[in-house]
Short mmCIF file of C-alpha atoms in Angstrom, two decimals:
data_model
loop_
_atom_site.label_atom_id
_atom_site.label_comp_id
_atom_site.label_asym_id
_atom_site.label_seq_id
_atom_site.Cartn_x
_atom_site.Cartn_y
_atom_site.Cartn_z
CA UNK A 5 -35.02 -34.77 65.42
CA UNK A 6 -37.99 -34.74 63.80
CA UNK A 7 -40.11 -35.63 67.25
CA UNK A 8 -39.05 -32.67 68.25
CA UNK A 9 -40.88 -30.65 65.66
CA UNK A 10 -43.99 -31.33 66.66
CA UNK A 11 -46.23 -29.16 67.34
CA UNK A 12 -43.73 -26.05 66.23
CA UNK A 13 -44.98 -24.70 62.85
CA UNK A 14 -41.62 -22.98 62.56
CA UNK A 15 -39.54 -25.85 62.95
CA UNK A 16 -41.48 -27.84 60.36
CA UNK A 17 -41.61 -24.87 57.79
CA UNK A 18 -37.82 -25.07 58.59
CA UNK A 19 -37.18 -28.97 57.80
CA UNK A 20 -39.72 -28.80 54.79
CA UNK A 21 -37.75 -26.11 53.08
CA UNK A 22 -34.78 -28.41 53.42
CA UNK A 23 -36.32 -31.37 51.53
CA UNK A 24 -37.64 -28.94 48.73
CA UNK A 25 -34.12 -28.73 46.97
CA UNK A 26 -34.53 -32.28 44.61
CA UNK A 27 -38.01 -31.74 43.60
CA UNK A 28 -36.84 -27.54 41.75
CA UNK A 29 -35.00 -29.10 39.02
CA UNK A 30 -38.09 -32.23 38.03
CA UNK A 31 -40.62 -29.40 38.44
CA UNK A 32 -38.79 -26.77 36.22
CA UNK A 33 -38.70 -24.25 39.05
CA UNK A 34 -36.42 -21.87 40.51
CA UNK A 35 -34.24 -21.70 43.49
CA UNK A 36 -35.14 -19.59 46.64
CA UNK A 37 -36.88 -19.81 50.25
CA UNK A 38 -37.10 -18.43 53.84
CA UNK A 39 -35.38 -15.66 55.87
CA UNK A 40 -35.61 -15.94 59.33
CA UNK A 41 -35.99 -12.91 61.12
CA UNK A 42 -36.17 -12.14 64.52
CA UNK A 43 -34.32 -10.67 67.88
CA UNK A 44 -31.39 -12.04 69.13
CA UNK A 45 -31.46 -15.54 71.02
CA UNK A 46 -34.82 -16.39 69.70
CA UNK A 47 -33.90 -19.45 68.28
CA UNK A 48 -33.64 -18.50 64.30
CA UNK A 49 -29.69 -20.33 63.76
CA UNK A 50 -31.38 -23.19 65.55
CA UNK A 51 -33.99 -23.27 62.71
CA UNK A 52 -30.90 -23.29 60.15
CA UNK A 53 -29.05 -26.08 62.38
CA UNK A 54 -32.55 -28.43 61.76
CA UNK A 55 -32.87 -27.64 58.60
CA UNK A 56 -29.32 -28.91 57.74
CA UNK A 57 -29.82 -31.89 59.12
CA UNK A 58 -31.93 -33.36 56.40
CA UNK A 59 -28.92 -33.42 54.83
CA UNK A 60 -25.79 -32.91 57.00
CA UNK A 61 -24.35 -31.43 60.10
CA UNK A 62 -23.85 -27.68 61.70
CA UNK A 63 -21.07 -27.35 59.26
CA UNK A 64 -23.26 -26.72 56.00
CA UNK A 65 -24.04 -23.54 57.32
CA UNK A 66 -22.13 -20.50 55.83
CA UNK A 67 -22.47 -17.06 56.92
CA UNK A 68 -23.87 -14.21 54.53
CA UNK A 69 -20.33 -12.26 55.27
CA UNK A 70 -18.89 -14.13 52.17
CA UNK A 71 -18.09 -12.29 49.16
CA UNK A 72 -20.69 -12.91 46.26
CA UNK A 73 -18.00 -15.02 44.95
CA UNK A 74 -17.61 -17.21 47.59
CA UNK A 75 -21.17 -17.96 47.43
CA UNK A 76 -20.93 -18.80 44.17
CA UNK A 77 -18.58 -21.84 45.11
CA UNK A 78 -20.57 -22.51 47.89
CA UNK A 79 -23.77 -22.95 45.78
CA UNK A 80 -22.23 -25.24 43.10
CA UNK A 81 -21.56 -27.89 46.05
CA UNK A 82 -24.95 -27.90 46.95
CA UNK A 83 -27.00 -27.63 43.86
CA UNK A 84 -30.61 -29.58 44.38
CA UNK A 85 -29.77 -29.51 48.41
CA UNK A 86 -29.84 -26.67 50.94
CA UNK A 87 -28.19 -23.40 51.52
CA UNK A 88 -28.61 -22.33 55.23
CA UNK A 89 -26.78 -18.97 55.30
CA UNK A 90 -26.57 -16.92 58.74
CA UNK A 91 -26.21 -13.57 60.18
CA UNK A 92 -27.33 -11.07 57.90
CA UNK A 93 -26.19 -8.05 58.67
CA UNK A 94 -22.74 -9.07 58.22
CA UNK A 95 -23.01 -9.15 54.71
CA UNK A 96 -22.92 -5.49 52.65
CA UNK A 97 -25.89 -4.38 51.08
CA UNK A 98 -24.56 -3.99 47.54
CA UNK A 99 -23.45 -7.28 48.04
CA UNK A 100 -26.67 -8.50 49.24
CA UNK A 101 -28.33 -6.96 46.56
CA UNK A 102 -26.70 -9.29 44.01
CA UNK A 103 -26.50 -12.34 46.13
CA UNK A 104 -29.76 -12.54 46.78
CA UNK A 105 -30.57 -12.74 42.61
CA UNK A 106 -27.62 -14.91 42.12
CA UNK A 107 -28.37 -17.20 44.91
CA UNK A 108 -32.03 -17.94 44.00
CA UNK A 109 -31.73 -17.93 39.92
CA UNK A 110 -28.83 -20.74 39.94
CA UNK A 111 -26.72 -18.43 37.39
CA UNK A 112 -22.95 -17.30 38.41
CA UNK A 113 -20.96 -14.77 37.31
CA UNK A 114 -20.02 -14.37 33.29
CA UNK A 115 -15.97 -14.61 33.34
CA UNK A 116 -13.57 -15.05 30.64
CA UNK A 117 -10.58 -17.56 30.34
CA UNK A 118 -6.91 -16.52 29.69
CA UNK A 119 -7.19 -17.14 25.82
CA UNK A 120 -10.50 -14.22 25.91
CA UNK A 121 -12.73 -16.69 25.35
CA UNK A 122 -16.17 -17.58 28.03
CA UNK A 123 -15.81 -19.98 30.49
CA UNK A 124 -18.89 -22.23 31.75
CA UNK A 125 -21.32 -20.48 33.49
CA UNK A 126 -21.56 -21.80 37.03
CA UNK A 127 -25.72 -22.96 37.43
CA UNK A 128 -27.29 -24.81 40.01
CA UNK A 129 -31.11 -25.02 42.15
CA UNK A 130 -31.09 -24.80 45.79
CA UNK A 131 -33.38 -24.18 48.75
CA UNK A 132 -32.24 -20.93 50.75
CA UNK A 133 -32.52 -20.93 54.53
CA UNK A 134 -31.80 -17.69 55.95
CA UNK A 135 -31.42 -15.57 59.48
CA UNK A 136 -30.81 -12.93 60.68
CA UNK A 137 -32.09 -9.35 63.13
CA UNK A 138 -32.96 -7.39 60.10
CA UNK A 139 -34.82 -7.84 56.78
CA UNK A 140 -33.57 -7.72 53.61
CA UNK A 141 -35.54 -4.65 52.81
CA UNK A 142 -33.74 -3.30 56.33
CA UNK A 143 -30.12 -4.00 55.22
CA UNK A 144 -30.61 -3.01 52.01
CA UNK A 145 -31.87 0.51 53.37
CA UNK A 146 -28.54 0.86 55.03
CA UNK A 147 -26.57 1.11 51.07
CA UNK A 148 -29.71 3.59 49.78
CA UNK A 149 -30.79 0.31 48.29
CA UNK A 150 -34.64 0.17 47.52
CA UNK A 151 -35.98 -3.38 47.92
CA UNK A 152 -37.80 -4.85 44.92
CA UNK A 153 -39.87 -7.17 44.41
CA UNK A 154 -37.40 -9.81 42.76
CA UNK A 155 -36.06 -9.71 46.40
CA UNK A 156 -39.09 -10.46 48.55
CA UNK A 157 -40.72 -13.12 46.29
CA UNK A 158 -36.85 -15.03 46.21
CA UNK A 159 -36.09 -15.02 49.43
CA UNK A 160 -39.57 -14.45 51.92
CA UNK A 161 -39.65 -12.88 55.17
CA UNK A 162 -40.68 -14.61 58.03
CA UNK A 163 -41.37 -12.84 61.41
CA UNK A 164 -39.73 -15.91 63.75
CA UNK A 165 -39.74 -14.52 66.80
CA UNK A 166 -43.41 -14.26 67.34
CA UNK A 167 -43.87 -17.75 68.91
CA UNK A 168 -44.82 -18.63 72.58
CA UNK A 169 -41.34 -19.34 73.11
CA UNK A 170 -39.45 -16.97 70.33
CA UNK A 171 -39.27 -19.57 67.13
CA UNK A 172 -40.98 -22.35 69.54
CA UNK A 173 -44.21 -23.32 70.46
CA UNK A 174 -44.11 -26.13 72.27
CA UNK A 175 -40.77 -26.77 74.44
CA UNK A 176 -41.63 -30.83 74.93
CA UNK A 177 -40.37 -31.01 78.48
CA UNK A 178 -37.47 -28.74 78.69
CA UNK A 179 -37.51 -25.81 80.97
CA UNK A 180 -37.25 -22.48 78.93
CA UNK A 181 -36.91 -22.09 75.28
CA UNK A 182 -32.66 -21.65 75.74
CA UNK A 183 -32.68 -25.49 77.17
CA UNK A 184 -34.95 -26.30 74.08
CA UNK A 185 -32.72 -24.95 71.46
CA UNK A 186 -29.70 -26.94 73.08
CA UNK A 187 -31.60 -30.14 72.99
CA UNK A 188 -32.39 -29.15 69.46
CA UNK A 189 -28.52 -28.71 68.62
CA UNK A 190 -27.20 -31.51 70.47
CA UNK A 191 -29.85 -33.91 68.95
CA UNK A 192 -29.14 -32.89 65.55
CA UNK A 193 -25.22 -32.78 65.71
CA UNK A 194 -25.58 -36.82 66.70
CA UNK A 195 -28.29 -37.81 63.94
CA UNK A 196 -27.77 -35.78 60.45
CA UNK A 197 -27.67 -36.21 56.84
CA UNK A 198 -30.18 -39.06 57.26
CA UNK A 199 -32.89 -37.89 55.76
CA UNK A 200 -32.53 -36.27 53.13
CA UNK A 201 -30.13 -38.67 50.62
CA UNK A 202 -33.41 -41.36 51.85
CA UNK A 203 -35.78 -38.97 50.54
CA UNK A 204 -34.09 -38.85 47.29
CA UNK A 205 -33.58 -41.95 46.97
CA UNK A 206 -37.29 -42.77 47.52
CA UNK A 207 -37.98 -40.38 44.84
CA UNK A 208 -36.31 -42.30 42.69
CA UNK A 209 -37.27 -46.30 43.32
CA UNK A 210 -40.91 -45.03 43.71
CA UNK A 211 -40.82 -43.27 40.44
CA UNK A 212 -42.49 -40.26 42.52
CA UNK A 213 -41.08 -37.71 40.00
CA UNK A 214 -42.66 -39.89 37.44
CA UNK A 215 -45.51 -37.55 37.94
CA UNK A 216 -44.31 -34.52 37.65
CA UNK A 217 -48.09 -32.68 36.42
CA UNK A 218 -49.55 -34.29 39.63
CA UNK A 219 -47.00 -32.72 42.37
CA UNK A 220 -47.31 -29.19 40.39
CA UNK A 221 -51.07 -29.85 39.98
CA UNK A 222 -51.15 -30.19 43.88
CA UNK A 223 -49.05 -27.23 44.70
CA UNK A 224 -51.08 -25.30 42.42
CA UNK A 225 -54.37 -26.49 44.35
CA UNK A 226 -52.80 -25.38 47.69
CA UNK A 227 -52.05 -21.76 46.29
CA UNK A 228 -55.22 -21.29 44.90
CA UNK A 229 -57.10 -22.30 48.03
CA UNK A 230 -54.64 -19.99 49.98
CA UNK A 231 -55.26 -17.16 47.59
CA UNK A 232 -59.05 -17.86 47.19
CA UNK A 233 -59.50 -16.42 51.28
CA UNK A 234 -57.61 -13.44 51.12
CA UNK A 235 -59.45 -10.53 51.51
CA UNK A 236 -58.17 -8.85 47.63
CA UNK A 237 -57.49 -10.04 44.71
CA UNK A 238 -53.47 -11.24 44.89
CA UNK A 239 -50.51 -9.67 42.73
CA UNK A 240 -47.52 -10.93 41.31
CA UNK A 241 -45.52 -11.14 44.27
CA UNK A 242 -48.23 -12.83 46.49
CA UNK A 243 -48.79 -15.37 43.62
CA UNK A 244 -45.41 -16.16 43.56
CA UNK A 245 -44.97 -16.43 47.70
CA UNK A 246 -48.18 -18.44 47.71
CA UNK A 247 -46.69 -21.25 45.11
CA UNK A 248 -43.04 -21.02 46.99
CA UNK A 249 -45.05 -22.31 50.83
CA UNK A 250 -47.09 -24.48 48.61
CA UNK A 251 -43.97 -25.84 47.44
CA UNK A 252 -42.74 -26.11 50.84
CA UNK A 253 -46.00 -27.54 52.28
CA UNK A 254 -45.94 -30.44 49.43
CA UNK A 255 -41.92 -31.23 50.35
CA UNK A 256 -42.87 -32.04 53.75
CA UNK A 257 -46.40 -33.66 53.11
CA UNK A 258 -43.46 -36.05 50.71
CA UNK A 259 -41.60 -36.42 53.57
CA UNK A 260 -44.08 -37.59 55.78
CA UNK A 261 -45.37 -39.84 53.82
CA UNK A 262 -42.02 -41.70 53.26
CA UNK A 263 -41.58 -41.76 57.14
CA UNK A 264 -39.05 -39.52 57.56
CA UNK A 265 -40.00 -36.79 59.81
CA UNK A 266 -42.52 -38.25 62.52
CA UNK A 267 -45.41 -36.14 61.93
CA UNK A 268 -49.07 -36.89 61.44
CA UNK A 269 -50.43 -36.38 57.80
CA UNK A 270 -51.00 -32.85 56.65
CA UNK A 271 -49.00 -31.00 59.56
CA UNK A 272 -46.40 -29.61 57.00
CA UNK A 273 -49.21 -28.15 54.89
CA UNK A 274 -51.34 -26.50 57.54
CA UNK A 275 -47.77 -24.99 58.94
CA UNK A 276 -46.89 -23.84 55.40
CA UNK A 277 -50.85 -22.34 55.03
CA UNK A 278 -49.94 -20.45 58.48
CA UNK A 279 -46.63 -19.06 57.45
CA UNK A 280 -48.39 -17.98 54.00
CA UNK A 281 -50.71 -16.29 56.26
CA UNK A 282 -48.45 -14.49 58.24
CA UNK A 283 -46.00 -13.09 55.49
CA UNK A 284 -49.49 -11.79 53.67
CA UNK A 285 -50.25 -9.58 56.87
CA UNK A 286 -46.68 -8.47 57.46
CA UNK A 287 -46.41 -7.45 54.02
CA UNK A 288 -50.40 -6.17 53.24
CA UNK A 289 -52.02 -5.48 56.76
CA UNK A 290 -50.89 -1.59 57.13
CA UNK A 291 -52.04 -1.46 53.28
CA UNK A 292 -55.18 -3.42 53.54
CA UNK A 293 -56.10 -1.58 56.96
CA UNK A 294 -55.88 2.13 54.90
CA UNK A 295 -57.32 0.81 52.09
CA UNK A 296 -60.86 -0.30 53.56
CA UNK A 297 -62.00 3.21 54.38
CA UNK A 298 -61.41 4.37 50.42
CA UNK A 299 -62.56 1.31 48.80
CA UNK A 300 -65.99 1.58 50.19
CA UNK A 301 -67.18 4.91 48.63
CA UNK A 302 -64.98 3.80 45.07
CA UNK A 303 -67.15 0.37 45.13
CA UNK A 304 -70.15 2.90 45.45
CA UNK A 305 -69.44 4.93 42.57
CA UNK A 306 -68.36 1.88 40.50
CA UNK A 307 -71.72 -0.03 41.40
CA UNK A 308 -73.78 3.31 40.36
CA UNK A 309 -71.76 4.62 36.94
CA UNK A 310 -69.36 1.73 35.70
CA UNK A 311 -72.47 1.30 32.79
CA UNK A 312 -72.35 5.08 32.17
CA UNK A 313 -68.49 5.15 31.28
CA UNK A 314 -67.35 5.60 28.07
CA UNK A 315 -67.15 2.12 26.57
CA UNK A 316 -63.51 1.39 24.26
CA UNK A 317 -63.77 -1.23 22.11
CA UNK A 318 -61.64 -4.54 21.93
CA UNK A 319 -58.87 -2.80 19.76
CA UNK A 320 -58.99 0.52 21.90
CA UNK A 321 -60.87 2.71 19.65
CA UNK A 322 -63.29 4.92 22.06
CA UNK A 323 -67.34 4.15 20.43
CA UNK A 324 -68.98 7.39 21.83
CA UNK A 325 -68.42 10.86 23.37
CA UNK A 326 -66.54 12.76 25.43
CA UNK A 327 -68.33 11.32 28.39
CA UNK A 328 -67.02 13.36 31.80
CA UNK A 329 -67.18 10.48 34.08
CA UNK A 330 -64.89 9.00 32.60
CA UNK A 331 -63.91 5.60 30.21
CA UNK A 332 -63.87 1.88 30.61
CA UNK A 333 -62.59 -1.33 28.92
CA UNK A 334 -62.94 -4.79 29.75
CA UNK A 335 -60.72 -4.45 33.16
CA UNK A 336 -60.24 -0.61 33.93
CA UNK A 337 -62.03 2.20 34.82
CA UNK A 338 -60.08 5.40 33.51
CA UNK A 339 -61.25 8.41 35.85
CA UNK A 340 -60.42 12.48 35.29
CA UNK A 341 -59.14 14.14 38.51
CA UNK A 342 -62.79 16.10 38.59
CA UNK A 343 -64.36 13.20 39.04
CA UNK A 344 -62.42 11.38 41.65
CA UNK A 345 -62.80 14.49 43.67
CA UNK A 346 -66.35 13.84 43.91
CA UNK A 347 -65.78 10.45 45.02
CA UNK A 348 -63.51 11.54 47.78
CA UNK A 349 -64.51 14.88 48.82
CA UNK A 350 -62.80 16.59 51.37
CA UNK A 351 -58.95 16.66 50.50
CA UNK A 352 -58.96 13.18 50.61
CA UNK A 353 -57.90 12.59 46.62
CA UNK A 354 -54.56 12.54 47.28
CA UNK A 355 -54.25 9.68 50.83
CA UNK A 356 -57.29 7.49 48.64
CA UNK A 357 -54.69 7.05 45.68
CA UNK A 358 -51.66 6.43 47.96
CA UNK A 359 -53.88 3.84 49.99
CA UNK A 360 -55.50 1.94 46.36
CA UNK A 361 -51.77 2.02 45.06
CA UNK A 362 -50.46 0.59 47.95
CA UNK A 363 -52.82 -2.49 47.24
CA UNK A 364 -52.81 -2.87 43.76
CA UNK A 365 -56.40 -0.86 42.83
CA UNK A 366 -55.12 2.01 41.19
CA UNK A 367 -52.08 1.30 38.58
CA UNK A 368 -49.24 4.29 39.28
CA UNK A 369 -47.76 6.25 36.26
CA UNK A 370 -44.08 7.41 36.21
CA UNK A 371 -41.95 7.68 39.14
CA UNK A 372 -45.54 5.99 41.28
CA UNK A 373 -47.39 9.07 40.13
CA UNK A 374 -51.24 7.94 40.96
CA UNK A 375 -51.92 9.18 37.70
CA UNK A 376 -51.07 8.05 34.13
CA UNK A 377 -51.15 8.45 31.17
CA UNK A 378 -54.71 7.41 29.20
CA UNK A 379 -54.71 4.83 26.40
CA UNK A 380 -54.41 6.26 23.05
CA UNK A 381 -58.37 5.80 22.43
CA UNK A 382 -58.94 8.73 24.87
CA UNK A 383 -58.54 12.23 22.79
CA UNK A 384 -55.41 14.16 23.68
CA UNK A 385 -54.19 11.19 26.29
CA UNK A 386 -54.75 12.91 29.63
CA UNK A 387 -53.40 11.61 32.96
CA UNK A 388 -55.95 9.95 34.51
CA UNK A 389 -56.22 7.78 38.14
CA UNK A 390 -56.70 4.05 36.58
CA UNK A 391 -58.88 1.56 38.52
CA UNK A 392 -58.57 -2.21 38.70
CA UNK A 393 -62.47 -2.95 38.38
CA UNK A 394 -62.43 -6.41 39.18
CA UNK A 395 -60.21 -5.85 42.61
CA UNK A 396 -62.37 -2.98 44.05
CA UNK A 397 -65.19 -5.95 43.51
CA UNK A 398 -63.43 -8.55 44.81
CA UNK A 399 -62.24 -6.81 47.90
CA UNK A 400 -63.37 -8.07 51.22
CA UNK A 401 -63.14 -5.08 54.33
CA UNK A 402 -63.21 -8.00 56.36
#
């Protein structure tokens, strides 16, 4: 099975999710992973069928049309394995919604017993392994659900059908990518649930997890390098996506190492960088494409006046005037609407914010007003368009 990965970054992104489930729990970190998406017939349930076989056959996958409930059960029998869960859109979006939460922070439902008193919590760490047509932020849409962040970081979007052959690269001999997928399935429905139990139970003879600071140490090192070539400084979410294929990356590098997928060192890494890669632009490209054009004449006026701001001191108290530019502190630049008009002159105040919000420049007020409120150092508090100093910097139009 694993022979066949070669050479397909999506098929190894696939089995390296599926050995990531042991190693949450030694390195105190939560459950989550990988949502497939893609058009129909492109080979995304075959990615789930692989990915199961680390540790069983076709039957551990479930289907997201189970109640939140039943996926409760579901994820107490495989705590510290895999969850591959198919077909999306079956599932409702409210229901979603929750699952999505429960699913990746191991907690059940709170329930009571018949005597009134709290029964045990269900808990448990897995590795999700999702597909589907639509996103999560596309089903969601469909109950007047907004997507938040909690959902992309838990569960990542992968565009899968982008290959040469759909999810495939390379078909290794077979005639169109349909044959390839059946040679996939028939291959893993004789040899499954192999791996992974082997894998664990290396982990444990070999004292691997003895280590614990040197796996997280080198996930941490991946992320960083990931993070260092983007072309702005990374948020939250992207901080948290970039540890989660790091994760993924190491769990496969393990695998390798302990013979047990065929592949030549540091192929699982390099497919995790790429995937990192990819779900950056999905998510940022539109934002980062908008934002070059407005960064450039912000970086201008930054380079020229940041000096001539009003300074605040470390406990907020503002040391001089009134100063019509505007105010600084260690991090932010607080600018009046008079003089972000001069920086973007011609109506364009109002598409520059929307583009620096959209990548993390300019921090929104209430209800992702490009304004807010000033810090209490700045007489009377007006609403003012806040500016990320360092990121406008560290921005690369490139």
């Amino acid at each position: 099975v694993g022979l066949l990965c070669r050479d397909n970054p999506m098929m190894m992104l696939a089995v390296s999710l599926a050995f990531t489930g042991p190693l949450l729990l030694p390195l105190g970190l939560q459950g989550g992973g990988l949502h497939f998406r893609g058009i129909s017939s492109s080979g995304k349930t075959t990615l789930l069928t692989l990915a199961a076989s680390v540790w069983g056959s076709r039957e551990l996958i479930s289907h997201w049309r189970a109640t939140s409930n039943g996926l409760e059960v579901i994820a107490r029998r495989r705590t510290e394995m895999l969850l591959p869960l198919a077909e999306i859109a079956e599932i409702r979006p409210h229901d979603l919604n929750e699952s999505v939460y429960m699913l990746a922070n191991g907690s059940g439902k709170t329930r009571m017993t018949k005597d009134a008193t709290l029964a045990d919590t269900a808990r448990w760490r897995l590795a999700l392994i999702s597909s589907g047509e639509i996103s999560i932020e596309e089903k969601l849409r469909e109950g007047r659900l907004t997507t938040k962040e909690g959902h992309d970081v838990r569960l990542l979007d992968i565009e899968a059908d982008s290959r040469r052959h759909g999810v495939f690269d390379v078909l290794h001999g077979a005639n169109d990518a349909a044959a390839f997928s059946d040679e996939i399935r028939r291959v893993s429905q004789r040899f499954h649930g192999t791996a992974g139990p082997e894998f664990v139970r290396q982990l444990i003879t070999r004292r691997m997890l003895a280590n614990v600071a040197g796996h997280n140490a080198t996930i941490h090192a991946s992320a960083a390098n990931w993070l260092a070539s983007l072309p702005a400084p990374a948020d939250g979410p992207t901080m948290r996506a970039a540890r989660r294929f790091a994760l993924i990356g190491h769990c496969g590098s393990l695998a390798t190492e302990l013979n047990l997928t065929g592949w030549s060192n540091g192929l699982a890494i390099t497919a995790a960088k790429e995937a990192f890669l990819a779900w950056y632009d999905n998510r940022y490209g539109d934002r980062l494409d908008s934002a070059k054009t407005v960064v450039a004449p912000l970086l201008q006026f930054l380079n020229k006046n940041l000096a001539s701001l009003t300074p605040m001191n470390a406990a907020g108290a503002q040391t001089t005037g009134n100063a019509p530019l505007g105010w600084r502190d260690d991090t932010r630049a607080y600018l009046p609407p008079e003089t972000w008009s001069t920086i973007f002159t011609g109506n364009l105040e109002t598409s520059a914010a929307t583009a620096l919000l959209a990548v993390g420049i300019l921090a929104h007020g209430d209800n992702m007003r490009p304004m807010r409120k000033a810090p209490r150092a700045i007489p009377g508090r007006p609403r003012l368009y806040t500016v990320n100093v360092e990121r406008v910097m560290n921005f690369k139009a490139s």
